[in-house]
Short mmCIF file of C-alpha atoms in Angstrom, two decimals:
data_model
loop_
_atom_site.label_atom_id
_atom_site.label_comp_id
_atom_site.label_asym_id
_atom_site.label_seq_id
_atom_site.Cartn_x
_atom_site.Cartn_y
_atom_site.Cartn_z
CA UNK A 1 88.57 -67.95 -130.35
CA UNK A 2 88.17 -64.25 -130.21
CA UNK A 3 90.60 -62.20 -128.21
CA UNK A 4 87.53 -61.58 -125.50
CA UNK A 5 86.88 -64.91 -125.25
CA UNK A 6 90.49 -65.86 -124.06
CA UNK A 7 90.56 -63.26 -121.33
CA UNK A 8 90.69 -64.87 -117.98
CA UNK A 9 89.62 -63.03 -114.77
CA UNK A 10 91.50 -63.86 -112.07
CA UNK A 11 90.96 -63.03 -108.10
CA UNK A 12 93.94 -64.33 -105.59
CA UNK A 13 93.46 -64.86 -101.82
CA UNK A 14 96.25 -64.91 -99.36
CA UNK A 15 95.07 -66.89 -97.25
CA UNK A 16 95.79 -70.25 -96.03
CA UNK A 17 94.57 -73.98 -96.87
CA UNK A 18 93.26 -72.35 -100.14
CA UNK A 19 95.04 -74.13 -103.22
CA UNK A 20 98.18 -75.11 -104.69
CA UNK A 21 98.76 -71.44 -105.71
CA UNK A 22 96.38 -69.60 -103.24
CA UNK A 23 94.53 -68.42 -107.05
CA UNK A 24 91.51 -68.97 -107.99
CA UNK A 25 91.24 -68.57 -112.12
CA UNK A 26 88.11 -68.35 -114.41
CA UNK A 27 87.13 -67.87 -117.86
CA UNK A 28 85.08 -64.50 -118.53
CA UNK A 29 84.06 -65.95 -122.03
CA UNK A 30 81.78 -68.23 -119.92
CA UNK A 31 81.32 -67.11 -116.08
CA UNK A 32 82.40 -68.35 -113.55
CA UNK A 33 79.91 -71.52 -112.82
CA UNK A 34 78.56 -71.46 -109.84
CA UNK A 35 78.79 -74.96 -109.63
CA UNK A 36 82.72 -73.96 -109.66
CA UNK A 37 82.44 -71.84 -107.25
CA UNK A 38 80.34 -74.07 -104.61
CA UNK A 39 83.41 -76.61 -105.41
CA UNK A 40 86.26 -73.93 -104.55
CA UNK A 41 84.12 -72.87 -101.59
CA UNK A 42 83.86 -76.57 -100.18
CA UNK A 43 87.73 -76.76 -100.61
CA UNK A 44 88.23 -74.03 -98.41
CA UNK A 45 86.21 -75.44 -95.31
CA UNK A 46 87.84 -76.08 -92.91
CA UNK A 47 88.98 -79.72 -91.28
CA UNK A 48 87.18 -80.66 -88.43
CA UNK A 49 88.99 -80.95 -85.08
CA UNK A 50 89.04 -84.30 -83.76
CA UNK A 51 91.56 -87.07 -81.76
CA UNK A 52 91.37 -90.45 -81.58
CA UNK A 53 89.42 -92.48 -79.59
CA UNK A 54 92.28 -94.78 -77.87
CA UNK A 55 93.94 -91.55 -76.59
CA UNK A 56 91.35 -90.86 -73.96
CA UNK A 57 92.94 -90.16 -70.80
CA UNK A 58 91.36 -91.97 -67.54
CA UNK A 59 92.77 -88.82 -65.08
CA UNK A 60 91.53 -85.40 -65.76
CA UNK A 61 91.81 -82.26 -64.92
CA UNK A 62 90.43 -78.82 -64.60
CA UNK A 63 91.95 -75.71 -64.76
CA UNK A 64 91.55 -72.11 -65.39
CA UNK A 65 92.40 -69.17 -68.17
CA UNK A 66 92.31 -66.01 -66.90
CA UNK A 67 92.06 -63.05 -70.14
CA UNK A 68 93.62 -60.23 -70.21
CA UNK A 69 92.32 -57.94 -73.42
CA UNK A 70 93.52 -54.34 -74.90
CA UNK A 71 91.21 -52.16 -75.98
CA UNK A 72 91.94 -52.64 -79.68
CA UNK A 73 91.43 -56.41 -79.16
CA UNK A 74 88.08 -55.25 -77.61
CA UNK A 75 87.04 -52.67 -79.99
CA UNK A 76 87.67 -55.27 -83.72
CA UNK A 77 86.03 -57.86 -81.61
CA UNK A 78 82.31 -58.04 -81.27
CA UNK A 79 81.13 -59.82 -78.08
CA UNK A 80 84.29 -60.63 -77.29
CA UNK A 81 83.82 -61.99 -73.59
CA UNK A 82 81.26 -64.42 -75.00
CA UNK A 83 83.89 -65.54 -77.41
CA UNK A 84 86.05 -66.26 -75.21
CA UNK A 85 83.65 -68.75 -73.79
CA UNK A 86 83.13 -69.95 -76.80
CA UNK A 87 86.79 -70.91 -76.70
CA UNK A 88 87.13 -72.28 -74.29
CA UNK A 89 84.77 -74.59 -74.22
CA UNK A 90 85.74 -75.64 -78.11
CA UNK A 91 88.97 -75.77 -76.98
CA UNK A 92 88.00 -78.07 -73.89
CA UNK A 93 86.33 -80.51 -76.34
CA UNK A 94 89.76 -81.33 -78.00
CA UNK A 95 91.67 -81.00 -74.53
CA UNK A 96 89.62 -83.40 -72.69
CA UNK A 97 89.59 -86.31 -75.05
CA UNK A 98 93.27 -85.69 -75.62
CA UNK A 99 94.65 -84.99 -72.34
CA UNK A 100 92.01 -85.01 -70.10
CA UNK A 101 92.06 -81.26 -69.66
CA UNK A 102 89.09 -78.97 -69.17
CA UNK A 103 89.45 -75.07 -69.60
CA UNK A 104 87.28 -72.68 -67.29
CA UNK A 105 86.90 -69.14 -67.69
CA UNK A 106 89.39 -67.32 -64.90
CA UNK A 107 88.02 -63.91 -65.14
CA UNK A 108 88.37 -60.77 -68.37
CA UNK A 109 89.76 -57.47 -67.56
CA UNK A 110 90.94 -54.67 -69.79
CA UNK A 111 94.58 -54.64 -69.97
CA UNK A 112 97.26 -52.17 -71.32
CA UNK A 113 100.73 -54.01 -71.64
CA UNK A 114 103.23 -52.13 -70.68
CA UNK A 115 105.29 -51.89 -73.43
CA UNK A 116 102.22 -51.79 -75.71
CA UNK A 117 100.77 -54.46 -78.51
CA UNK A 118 103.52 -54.73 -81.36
CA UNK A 119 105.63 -57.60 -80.15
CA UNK A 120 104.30 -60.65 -78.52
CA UNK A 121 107.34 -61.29 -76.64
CA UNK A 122 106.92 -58.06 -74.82
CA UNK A 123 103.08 -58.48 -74.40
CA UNK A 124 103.98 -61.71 -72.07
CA UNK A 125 106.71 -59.81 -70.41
CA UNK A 126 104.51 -57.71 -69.26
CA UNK A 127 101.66 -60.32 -68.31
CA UNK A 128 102.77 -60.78 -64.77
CA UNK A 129 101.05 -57.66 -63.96
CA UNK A 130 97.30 -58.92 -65.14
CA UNK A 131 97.32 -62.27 -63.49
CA UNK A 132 94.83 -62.79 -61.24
CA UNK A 133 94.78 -64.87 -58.10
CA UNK A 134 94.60 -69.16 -58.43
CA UNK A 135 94.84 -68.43 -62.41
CA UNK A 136 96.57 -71.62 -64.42
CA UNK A 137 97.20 -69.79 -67.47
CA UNK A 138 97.02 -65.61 -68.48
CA UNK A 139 96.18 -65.20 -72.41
CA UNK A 140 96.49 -62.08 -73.61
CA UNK A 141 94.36 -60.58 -76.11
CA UNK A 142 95.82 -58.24 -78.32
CA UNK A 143 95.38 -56.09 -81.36
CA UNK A 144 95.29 -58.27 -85.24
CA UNK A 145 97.79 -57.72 -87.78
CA UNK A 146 97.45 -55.15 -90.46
CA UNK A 147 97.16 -58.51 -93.03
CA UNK A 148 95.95 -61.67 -93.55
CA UNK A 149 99.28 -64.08 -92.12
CA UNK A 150 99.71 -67.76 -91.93
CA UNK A 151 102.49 -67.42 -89.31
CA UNK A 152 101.75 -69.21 -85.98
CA UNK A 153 104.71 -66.58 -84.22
CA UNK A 154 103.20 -63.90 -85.98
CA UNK A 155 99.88 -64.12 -84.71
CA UNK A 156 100.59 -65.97 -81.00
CA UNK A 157 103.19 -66.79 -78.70
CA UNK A 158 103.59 -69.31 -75.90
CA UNK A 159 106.11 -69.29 -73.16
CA UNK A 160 107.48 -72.74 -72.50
CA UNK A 161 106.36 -74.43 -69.00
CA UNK A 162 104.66 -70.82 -67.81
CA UNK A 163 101.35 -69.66 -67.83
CA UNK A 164 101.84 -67.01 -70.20
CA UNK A 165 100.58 -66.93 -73.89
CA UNK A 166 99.33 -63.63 -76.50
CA UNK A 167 96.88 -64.62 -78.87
CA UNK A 168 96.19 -62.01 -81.94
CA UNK A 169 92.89 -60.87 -83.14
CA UNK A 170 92.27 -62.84 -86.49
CA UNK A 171 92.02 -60.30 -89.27
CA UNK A 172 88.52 -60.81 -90.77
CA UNK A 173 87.93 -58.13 -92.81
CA UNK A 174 91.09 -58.91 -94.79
CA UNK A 175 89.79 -62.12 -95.23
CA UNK A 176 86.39 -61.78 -96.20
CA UNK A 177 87.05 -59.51 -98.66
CA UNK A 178 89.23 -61.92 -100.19
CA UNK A 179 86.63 -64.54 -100.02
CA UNK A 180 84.20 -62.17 -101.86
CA UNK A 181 86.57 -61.38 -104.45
CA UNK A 182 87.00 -64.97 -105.07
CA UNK A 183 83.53 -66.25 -105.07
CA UNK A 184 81.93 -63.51 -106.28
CA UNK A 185 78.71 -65.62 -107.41
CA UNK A 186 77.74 -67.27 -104.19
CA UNK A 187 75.50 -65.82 -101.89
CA UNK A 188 76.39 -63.71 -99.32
CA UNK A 189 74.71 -65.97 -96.66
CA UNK A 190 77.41 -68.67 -98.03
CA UNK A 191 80.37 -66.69 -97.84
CA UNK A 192 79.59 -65.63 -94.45
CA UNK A 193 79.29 -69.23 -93.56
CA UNK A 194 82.55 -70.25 -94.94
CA UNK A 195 84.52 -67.07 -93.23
CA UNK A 196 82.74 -67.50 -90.18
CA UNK A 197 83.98 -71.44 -90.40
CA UNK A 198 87.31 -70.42 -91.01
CA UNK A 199 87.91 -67.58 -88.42
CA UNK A 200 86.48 -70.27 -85.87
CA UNK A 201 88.92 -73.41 -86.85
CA UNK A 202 91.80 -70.29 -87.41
CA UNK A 203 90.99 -68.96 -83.33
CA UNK A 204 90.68 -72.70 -82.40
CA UNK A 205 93.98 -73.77 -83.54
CA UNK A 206 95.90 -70.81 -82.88
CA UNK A 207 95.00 -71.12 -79.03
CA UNK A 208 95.49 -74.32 -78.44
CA UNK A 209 99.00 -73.94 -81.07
CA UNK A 210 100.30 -71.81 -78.50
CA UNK A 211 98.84 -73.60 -75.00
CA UNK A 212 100.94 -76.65 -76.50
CA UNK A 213 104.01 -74.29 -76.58
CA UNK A 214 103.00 -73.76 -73.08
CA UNK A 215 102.98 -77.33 -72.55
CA UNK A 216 106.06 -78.12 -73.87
CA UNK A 217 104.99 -78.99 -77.28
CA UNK A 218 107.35 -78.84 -80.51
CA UNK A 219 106.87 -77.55 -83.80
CA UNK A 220 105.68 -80.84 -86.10
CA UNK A 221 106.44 -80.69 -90.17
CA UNK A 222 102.85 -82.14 -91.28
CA UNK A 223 100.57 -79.26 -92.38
CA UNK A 224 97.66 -80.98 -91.03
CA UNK A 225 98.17 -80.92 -87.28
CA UNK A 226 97.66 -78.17 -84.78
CA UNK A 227 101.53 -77.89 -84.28
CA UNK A 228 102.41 -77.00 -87.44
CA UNK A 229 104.57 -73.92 -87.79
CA UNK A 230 102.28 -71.89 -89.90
CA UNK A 231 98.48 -72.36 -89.72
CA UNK A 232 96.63 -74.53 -92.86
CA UNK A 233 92.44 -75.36 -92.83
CA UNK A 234 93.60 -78.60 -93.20
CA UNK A 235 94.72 -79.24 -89.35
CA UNK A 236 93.10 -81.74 -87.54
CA UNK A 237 94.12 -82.03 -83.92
CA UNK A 238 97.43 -82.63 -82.03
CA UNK A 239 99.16 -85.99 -83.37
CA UNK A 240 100.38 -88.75 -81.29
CA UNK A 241 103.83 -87.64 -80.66
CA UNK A 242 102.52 -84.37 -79.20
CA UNK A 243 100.25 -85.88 -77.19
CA UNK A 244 103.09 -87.36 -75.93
CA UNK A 245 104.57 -84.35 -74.62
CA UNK A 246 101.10 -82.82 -73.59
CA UNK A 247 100.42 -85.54 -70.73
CA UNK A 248 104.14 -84.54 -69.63
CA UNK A 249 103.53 -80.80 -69.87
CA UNK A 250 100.34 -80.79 -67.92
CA UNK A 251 101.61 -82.79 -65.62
CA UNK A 252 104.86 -80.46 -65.02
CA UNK A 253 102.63 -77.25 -65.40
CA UNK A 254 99.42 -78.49 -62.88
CA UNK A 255 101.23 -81.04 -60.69
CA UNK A 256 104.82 -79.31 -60.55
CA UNK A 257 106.07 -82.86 -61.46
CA UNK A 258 109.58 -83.16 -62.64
CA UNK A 259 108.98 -84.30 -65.86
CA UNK A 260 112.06 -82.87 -67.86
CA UNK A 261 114.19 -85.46 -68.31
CA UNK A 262 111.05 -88.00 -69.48
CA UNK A 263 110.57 -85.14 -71.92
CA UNK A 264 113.71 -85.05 -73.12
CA UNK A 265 114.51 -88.92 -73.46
CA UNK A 266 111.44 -88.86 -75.40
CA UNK A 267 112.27 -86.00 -77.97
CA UNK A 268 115.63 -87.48 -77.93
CA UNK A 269 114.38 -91.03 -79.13
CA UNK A 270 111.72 -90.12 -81.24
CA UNK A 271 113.30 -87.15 -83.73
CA UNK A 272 110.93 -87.96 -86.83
CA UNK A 273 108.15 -85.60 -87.66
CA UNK A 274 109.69 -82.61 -85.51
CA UNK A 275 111.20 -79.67 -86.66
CA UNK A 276 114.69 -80.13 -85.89
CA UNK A 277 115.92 -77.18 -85.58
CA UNK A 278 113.12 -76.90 -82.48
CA UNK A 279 113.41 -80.13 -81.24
CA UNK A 280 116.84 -79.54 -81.05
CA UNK A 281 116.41 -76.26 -79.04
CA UNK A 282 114.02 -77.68 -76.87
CA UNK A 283 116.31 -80.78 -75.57
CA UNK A 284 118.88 -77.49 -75.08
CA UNK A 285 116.40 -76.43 -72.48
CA UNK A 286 115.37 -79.39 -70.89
CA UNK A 287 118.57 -80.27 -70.09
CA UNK A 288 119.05 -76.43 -68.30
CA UNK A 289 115.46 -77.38 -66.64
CA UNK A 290 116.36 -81.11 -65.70
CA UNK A 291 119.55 -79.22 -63.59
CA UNK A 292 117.68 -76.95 -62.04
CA UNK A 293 113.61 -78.18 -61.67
CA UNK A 294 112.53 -79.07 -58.08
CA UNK A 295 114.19 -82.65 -56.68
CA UNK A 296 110.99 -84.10 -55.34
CA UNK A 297 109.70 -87.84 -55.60
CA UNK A 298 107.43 -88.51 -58.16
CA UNK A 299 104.99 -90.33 -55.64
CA UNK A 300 104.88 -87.27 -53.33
CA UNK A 301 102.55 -84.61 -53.22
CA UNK A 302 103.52 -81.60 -55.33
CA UNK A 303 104.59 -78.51 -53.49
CA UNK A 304 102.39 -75.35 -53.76
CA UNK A 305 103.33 -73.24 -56.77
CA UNK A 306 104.33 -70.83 -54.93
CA UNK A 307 107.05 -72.95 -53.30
CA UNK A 308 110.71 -71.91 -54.28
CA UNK A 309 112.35 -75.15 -54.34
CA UNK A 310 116.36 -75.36 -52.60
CA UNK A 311 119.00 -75.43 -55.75
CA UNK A 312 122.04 -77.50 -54.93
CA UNK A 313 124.04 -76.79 -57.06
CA UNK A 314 124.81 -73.07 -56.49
CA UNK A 315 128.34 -72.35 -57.25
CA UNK A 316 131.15 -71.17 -54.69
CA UNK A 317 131.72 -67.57 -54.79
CA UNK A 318 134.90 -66.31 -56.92
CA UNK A 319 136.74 -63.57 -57.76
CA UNK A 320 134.92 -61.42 -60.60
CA UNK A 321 136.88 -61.07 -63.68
CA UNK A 322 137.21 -57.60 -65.93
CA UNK A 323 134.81 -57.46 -68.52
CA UNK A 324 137.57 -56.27 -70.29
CA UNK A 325 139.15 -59.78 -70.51
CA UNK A 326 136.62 -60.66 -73.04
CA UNK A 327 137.12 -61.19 -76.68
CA UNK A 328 136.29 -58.10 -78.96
CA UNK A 329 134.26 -60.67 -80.52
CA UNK A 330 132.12 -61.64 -77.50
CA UNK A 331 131.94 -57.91 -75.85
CA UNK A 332 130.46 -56.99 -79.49
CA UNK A 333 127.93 -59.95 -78.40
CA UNK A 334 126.91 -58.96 -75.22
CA UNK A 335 126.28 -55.70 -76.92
CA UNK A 336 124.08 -56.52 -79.48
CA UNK A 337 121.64 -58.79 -76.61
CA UNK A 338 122.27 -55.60 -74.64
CA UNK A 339 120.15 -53.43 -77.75
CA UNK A 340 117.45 -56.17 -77.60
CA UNK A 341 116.87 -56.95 -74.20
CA UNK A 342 113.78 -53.87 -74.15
CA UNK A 343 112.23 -54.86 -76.97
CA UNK A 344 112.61 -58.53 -77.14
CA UNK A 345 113.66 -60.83 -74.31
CA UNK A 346 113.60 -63.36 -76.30
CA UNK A 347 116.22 -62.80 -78.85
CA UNK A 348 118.19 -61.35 -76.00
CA UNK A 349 118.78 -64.30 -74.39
CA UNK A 350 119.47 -66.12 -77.44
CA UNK A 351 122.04 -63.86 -78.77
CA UNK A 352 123.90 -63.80 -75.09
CA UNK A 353 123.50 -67.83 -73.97
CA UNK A 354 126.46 -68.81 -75.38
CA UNK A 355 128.17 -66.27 -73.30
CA UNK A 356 126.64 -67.61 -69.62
CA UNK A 357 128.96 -70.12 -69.32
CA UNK A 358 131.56 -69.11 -70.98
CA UNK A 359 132.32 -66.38 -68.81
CA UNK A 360 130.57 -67.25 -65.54
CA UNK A 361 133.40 -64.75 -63.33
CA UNK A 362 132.28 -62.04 -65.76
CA UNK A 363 129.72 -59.67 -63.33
CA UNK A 364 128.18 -57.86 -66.35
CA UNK A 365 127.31 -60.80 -68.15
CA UNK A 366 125.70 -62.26 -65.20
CA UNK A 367 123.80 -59.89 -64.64
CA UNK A 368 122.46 -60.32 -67.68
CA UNK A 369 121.79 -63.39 -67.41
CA UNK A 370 120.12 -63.16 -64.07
CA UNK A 371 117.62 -60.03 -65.83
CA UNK A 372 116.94 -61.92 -68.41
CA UNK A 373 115.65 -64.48 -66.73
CA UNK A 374 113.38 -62.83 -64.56
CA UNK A 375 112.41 -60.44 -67.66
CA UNK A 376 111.62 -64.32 -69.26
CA UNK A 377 109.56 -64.83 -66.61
CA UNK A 378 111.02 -68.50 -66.07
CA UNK A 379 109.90 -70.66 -62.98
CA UNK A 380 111.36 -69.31 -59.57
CA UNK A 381 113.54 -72.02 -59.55
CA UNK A 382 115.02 -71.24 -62.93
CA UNK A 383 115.75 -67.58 -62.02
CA UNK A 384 117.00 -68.65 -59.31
CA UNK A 385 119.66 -70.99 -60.92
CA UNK A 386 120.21 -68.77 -63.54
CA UNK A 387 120.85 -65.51 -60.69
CA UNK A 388 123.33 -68.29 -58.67
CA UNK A 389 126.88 -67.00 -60.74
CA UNK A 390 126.00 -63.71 -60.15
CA UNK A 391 125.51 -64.35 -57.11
CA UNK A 392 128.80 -66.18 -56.08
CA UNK A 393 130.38 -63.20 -57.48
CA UNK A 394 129.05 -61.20 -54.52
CA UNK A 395 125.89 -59.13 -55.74
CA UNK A 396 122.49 -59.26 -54.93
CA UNK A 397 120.32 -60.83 -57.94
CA UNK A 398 117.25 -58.89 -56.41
#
């Protein structure tokens, strides 16, 4: 075989559900056949959304999604207030046979976040300020990545047990470009089929990825389900152990039921199939909410939303303590969640938790705490719990 009959012509795409090695290799000696190609381009459809049949709820429910969209959102995406219909209603017809849960359209506006579009957990920080009156849940619609990702944190974010969630723009002409590069002998009319398939299934997932996290859902370790950590053509729908903690979560988001400890016996009891470093970290957090959540009967009617529910267990007020009294270890701590607490909430509170109870007479860690909190934009009751120590140590959390 001659030298220019060995040479093989390569074109990569980075994106995913693609193949083994996200490659796509051919020999030049012969062309690509377009048989081949058709193949390749059928492996790269996407998986159809579905849920099982005995999983129909008999209760449902309807709520709304109010948008909130930047201008860069608006200008990369054509039509976008009809596509927001769009997905709402796509993503109603894998809520409702799931959980019983129907998704209306709250109302668009144009939005600037305050502290602009490059990280998501700022973009929900500042999402209090869009929502609109009687709204269940605020998406905001921001501005795509500068490359094609797989990341489900990269491109959205959902704020456990709140309204809030940010939702990228998907990158399509990143993608497409790839696609053409790949399958270079298809039609266009085919290629625009495929990327118009994927960018639909990609949107699809990656909402209803991040209402889950909304709902209390937990990152799952098969590829093929919408809870995966990073997104794959291959998911199919929410699995039955997320389901499982979707019934809870609308029931604790739309009813104000105090579902937390349910949720947490369950996650406790039922470990395979979860990421554990996230299931871990979210029985953490149910055990703060179980403390703290409203104390009303499961059979009575749910308070307004707007209710702040009494906490009993706020502590006795004591004597501060000198910040001074701290380690050198934990002051360089509080320091470093001091330096993140503008630009990411978030990591903020992670970094300083440990600190919260550690040092509950300490005023400037408190206070902290208490900012963060609101800053988090955690149910009133939360805040409130988590404002108490500062509190007892005689300052006003307002």
């Amino acid at each position: 075989m001659s030298k220019s009959q060995s040479v093989l012509r390569w074109a990569c795409i980075a994106v995913a559900g693609f193949s083994a090695t996200g490659c796509l290799f051919y020999d030049s000696r012969w062309g690509q056949a377009k048989s081949e190609q058709k193949h390749e381009a059928a492996h790269l459809q996407p998986a159809s959304l579905a849920v099982s049949k005995e999983s129909v709820p008999s209760e449902r429910r309807n709520a709304s999604v109010r948008a909130c969209v930047t201008r860069a959102y608006a200008a990369e995406t054509l039509g976008w207030e009809a596509r927001f219909d769009e997905l709402l209603r796509n993503a109603s017809s894998v809520l409702g046979p799931a959980i019983g849960l129907t998704l209306r359209n709250g109302g668009t506006t144009l939005w600037a976040p305050e502290h602009g579009e490059g990280g998501l957990s700022t973009v929900i920080a500042d999402l209090a300020g869009c929502e609109g009156p009687e709204t269940d849940w605020v998406v905001a619609l921001v501005q795509s990545t500068p490359k094609v990702v797989a990341d489900f944190h990269v491109l959205g974010r959902g704020q456990a047990y709140s309204p809030y969630l940010a939702i990228r723009a998907p990158n399509d002409p990143a993608e497409l470009e790839a696609l053409t590069r790949a399958l270079p002998d298809l039609d266009e009319a085919t290629r625009q089929k495929l990327y118009s398939d994927r960018k639909r299934h990609k949107t699809l997932t990656l909402f209803l990825h991040e209402l889950g996290h909304t709902l209390g859902a937990v990152h799952r370790t098969a590829k093929d389900t919408i809870m995966s950590p990073s997104y794959d053509a291959s998911e199919r729908g929410f699995d039955d152990a997320t389901l499982a903690l979707l019934r809870d979560g609308v029931a604790i988001r739309l009813d104000r039921a105090n579902r937390f400890a349910d949720t947490r016996k369950y996650l406790e009891t039922n470990a395979v199939g979860f990421v554990e470093s996230d299931r871990i970290e979210q029985v953490d957090l149910l055990k703060q909410w179980e403390r703290i959540a409203p104390r009303w009967s499961r059979n009575a009617a749910a308070p307004p939303a707007s209710a702040a529910p009494a906490i009993t267990d706020v502590p006795l007020p004591v004597t501060p303590v000198a910040f001074d009294t701290m380690s050198k270890q934990d002051r360089q701590v509080f320091e470093d969640a001091r330096k993140l607490e503008s630009t990411s909430p978030r990591e903020a509170w992670d970094v300083a938790a440990p600190l919260f109870e550690a040092h509950p007479a300490v005023r400037d860690v408190q206070e902290l705490r208490c900012r963060l909190a609101k800053e988090r934009k955690f149910f009133s009751a939360v805040i409130e719990a988590h404002c108490a120590r500062l509190a007892a140590l005689g300052a006003d959390p307002s």
